[in-house]
mmCIF file of C-alpha atoms and ligand atoms in Angstrom:
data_model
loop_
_atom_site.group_PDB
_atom_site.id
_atom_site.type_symbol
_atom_site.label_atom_id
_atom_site.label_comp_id
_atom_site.label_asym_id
_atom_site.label_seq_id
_atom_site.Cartn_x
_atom_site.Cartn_y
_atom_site.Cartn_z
ATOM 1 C CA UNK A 1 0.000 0.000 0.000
ATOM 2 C CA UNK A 2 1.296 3.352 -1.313
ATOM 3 C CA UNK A 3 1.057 6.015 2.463
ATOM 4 C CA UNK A 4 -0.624 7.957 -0.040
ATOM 5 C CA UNK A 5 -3.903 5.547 0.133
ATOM 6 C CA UNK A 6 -3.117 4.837 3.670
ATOM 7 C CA UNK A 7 -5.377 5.134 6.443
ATOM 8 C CA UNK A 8 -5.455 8.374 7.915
ATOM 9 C CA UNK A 9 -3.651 8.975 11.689
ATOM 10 C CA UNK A 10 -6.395 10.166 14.329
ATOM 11 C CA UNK A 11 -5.438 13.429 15.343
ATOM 12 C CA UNK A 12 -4.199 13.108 19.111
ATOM 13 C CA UNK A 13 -6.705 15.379 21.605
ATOM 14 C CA UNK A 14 -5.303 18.359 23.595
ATOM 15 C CA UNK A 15 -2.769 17.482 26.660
ATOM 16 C CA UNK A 16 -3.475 13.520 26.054
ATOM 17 C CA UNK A 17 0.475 12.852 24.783
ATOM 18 C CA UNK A 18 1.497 9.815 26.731
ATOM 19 C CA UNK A 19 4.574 10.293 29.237
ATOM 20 C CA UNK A 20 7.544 10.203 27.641
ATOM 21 C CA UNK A 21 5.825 9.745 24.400
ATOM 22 C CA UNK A 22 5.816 13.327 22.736
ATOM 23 C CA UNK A 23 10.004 13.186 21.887
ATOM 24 C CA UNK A 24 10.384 9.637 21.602
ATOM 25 C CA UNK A 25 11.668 7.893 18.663
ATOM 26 C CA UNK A 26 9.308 6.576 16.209
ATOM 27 C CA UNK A 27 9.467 2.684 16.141
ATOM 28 C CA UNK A 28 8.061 0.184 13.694
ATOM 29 C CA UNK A 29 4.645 -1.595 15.690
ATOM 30 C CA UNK A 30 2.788 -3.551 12.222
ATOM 31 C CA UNK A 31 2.268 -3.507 8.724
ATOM 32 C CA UNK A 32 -0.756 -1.220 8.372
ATOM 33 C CA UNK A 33 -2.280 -3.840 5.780
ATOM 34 C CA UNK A 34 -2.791 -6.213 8.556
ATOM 35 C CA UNK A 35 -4.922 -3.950 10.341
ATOM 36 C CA UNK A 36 -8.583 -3.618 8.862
ATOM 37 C CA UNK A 37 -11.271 -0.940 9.151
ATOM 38 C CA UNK A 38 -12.867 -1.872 12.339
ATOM 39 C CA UNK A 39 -9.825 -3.532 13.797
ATOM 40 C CA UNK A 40 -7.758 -3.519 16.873
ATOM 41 C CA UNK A 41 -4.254 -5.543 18.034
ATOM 42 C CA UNK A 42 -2.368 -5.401 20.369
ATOM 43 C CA UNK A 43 1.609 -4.776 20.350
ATOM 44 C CA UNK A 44 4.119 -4.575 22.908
ATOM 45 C CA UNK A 45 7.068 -3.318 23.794
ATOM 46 C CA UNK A 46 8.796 -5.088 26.801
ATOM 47 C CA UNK A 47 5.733 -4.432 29.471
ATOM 48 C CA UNK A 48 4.743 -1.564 27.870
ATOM 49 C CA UNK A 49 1.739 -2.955 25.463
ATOM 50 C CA UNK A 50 0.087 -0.755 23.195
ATOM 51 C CA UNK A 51 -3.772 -1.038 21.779
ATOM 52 C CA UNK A 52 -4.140 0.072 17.237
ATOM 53 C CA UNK A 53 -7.384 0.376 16.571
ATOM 54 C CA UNK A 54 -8.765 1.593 13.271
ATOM 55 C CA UNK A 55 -11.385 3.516 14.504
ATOM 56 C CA UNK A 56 -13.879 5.513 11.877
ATOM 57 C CA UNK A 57 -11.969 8.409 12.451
ATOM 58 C CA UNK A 58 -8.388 6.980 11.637
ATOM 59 C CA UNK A 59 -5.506 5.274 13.332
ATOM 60 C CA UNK A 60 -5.257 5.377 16.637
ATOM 61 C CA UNK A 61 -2.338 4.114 19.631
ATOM 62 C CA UNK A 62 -3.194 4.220 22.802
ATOM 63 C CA UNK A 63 -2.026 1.757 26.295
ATOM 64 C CA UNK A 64 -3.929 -1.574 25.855
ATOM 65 C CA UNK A 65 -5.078 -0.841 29.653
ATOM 66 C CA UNK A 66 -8.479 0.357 30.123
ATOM 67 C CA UNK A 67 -8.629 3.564 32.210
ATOM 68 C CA UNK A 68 -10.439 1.592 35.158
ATOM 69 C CA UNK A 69 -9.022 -1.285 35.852
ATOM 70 C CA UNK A 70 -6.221 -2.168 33.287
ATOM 71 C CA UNK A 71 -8.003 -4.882 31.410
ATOM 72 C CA UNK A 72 -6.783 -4.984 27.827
ATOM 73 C CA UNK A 73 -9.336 -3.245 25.404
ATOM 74 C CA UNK A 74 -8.076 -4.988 22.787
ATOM 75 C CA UNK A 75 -9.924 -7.586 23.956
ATOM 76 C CA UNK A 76 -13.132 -5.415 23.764
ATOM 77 C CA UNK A 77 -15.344 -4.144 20.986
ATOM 78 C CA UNK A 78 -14.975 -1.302 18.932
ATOM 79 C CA UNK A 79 -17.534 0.380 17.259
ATOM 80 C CA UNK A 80 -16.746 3.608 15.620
ATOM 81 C CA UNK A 81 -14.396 5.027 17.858
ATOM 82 C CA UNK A 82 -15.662 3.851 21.160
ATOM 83 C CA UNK A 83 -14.175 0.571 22.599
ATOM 84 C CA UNK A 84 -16.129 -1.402 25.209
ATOM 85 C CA UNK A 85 -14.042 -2.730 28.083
ATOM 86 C CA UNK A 86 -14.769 -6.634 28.800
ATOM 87 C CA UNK A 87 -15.332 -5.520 32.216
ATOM 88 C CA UNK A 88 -17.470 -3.490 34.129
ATOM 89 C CA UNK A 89 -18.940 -2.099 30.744
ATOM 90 C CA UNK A 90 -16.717 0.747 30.674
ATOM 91 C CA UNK A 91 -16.713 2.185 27.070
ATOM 92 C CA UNK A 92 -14.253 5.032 25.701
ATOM 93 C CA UNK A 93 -13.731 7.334 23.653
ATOM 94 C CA UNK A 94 -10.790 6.938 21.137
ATOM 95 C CA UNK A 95 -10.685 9.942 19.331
ATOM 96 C CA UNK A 96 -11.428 12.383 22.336
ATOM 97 C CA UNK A 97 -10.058 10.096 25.413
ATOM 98 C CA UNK A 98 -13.086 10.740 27.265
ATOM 99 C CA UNK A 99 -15.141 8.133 28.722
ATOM 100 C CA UNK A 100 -18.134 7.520 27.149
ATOM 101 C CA UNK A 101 -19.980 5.072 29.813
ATOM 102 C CA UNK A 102 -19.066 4.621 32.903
ATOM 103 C CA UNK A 103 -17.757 1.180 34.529
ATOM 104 C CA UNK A 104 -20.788 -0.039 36.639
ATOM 105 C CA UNK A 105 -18.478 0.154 39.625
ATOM 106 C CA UNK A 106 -18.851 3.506 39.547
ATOM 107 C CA UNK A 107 -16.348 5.462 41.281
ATOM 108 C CA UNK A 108 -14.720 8.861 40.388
ATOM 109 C CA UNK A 109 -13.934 10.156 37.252
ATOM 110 C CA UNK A 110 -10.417 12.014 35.933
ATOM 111 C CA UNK A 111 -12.100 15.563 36.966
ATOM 112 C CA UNK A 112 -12.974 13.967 40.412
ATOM 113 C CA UNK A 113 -16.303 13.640 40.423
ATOM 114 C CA UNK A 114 -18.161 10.674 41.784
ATOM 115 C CA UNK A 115 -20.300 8.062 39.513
ATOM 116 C CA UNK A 116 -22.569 5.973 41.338
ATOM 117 C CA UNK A 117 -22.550 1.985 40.739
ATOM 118 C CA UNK A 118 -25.367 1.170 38.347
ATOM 119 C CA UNK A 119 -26.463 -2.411 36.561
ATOM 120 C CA UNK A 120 -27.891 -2.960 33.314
ATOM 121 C CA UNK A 121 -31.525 -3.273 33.379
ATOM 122 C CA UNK A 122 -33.080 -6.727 34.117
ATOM 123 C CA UNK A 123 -29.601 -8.013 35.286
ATOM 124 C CA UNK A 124 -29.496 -10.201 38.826
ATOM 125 C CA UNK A 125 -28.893 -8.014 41.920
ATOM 126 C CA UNK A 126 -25.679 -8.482 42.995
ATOM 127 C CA UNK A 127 -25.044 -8.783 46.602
ATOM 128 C CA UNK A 128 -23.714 -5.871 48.542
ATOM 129 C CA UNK A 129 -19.316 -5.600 48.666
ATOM 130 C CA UNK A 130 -17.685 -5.358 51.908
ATOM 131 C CA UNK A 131 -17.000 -2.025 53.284
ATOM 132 C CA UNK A 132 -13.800 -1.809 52.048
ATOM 133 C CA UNK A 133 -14.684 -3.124 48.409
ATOM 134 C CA UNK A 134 -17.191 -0.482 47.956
ATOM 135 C CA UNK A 135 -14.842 1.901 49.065
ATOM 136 C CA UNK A 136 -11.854 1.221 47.062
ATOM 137 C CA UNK A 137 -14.698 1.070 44.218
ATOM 138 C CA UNK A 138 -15.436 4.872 44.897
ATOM 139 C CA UNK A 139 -11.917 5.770 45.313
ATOM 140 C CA UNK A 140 -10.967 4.147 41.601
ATOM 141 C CA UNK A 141 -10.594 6.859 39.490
ATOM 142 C CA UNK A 142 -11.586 6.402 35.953
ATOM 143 C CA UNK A 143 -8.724 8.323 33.564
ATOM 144 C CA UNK A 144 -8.989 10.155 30.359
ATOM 145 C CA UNK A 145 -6.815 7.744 27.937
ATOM 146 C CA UNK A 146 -3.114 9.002 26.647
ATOM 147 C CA UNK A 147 -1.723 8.386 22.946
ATOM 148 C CA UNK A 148 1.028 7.593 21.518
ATOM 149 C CA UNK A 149 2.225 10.418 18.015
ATOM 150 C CA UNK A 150 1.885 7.901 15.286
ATOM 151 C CA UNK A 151 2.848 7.966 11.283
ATOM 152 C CA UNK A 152 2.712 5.581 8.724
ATOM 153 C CA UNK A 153 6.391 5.252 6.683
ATOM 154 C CA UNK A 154 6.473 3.076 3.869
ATOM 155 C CA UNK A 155 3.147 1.151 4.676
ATOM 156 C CA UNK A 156 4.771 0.669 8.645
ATOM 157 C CA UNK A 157 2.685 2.000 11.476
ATOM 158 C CA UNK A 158 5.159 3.415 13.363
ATOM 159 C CA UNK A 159 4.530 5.550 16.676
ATOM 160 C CA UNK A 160 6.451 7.337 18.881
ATOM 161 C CA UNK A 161 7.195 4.848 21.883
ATOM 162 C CA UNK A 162 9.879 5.654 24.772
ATOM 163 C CA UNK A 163 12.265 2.835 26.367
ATOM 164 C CA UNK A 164 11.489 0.542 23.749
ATOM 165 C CA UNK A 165 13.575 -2.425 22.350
ATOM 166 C CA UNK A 166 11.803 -4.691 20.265
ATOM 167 C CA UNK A 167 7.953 -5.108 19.222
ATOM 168 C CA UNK A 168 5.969 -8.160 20.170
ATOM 169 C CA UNK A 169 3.019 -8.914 17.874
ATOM 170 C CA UNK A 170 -0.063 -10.655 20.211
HETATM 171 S S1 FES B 201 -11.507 -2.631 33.756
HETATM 172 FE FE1 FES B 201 -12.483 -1.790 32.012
HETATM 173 S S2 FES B 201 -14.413 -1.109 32.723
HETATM 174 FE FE2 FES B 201 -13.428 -1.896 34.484
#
């Protein structure tokens, strides 16, 4: 694939740069033919492992750790540019970082503010946590995600990663 009919690179939101990320060397992470519309892998780099997804509004790298609890979204669903966490039903935002449900743990958000616990309609009541579940559930703050600059050279999706060595395919 010519970069000229290549995918296009989501634009990164405001203040969202990973650590370390933003002067970084760019390093190779897959061949952007592998990845279709829709998509999402997983790469990593050491323990550092990294989510692409081909969301509807372009390439995007981001951790492979949901903002809650660290489960990998790759494992989720994406549809458009929201990805559904496997757990909790947390869903977020790819192009904006935000999150766009909240885990029904509920707990506090990245501004600070508190989200109640909530189940989906019809589900089983669950029975109550212990004290100190339900408060290390409140105190579990939900983050806005952080990206990774990306480009694609040559037909390689390469991003900007820091302390890398090599990339592991999952
Ligand atoms: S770990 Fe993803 S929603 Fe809880």
């Amino acid at each position: 694939m010519s970069d000229d009919n290549a995918p296009a690179i989501c634009p990164i939101p405001p203040r969202l740069v990973a650590a370390g990320a933003g002067s970084a060397e760019f390093r190779p992470l897959l061949d952007v033919a592998d990845l279709s519309p829709g998509g999402m892998r997983r790469v990593s780099f050491g323990d550092l492992d990294l989510l692409v997804a081909a969301t509807s509004s372009g390439i995007v790298v981001t951790d492979d750790r949901c903002p809650h609890m660290s489960a990998p979204l790759s494992l989720g669903t994406l549809d458009g540019c929201v990805v559904a966490c496997v757990l909790h039903r947390g869903a977020f935002d790819l192009s904006t970082g935000e999150t766009a449900t909240f885990p029904t743990t509920g707990g506090l958000d990245a501004d600070g503010m508190h989200h109640a616990p909530w189940a989906m309609a019809g589900a089983p009541p669950k029975p109550e946590p212990s004290e100190s579940k339900a408060n290390a559930r409140a105190l579990t703050r939900t983050r806005r995600l952080r990206f990774y600059p990306a480009r694609i050279r040559e037909g390689i999706l390469e991003a900007r990663v820091p302390e890398a060595t090599h990339a592991v395919e999952a």
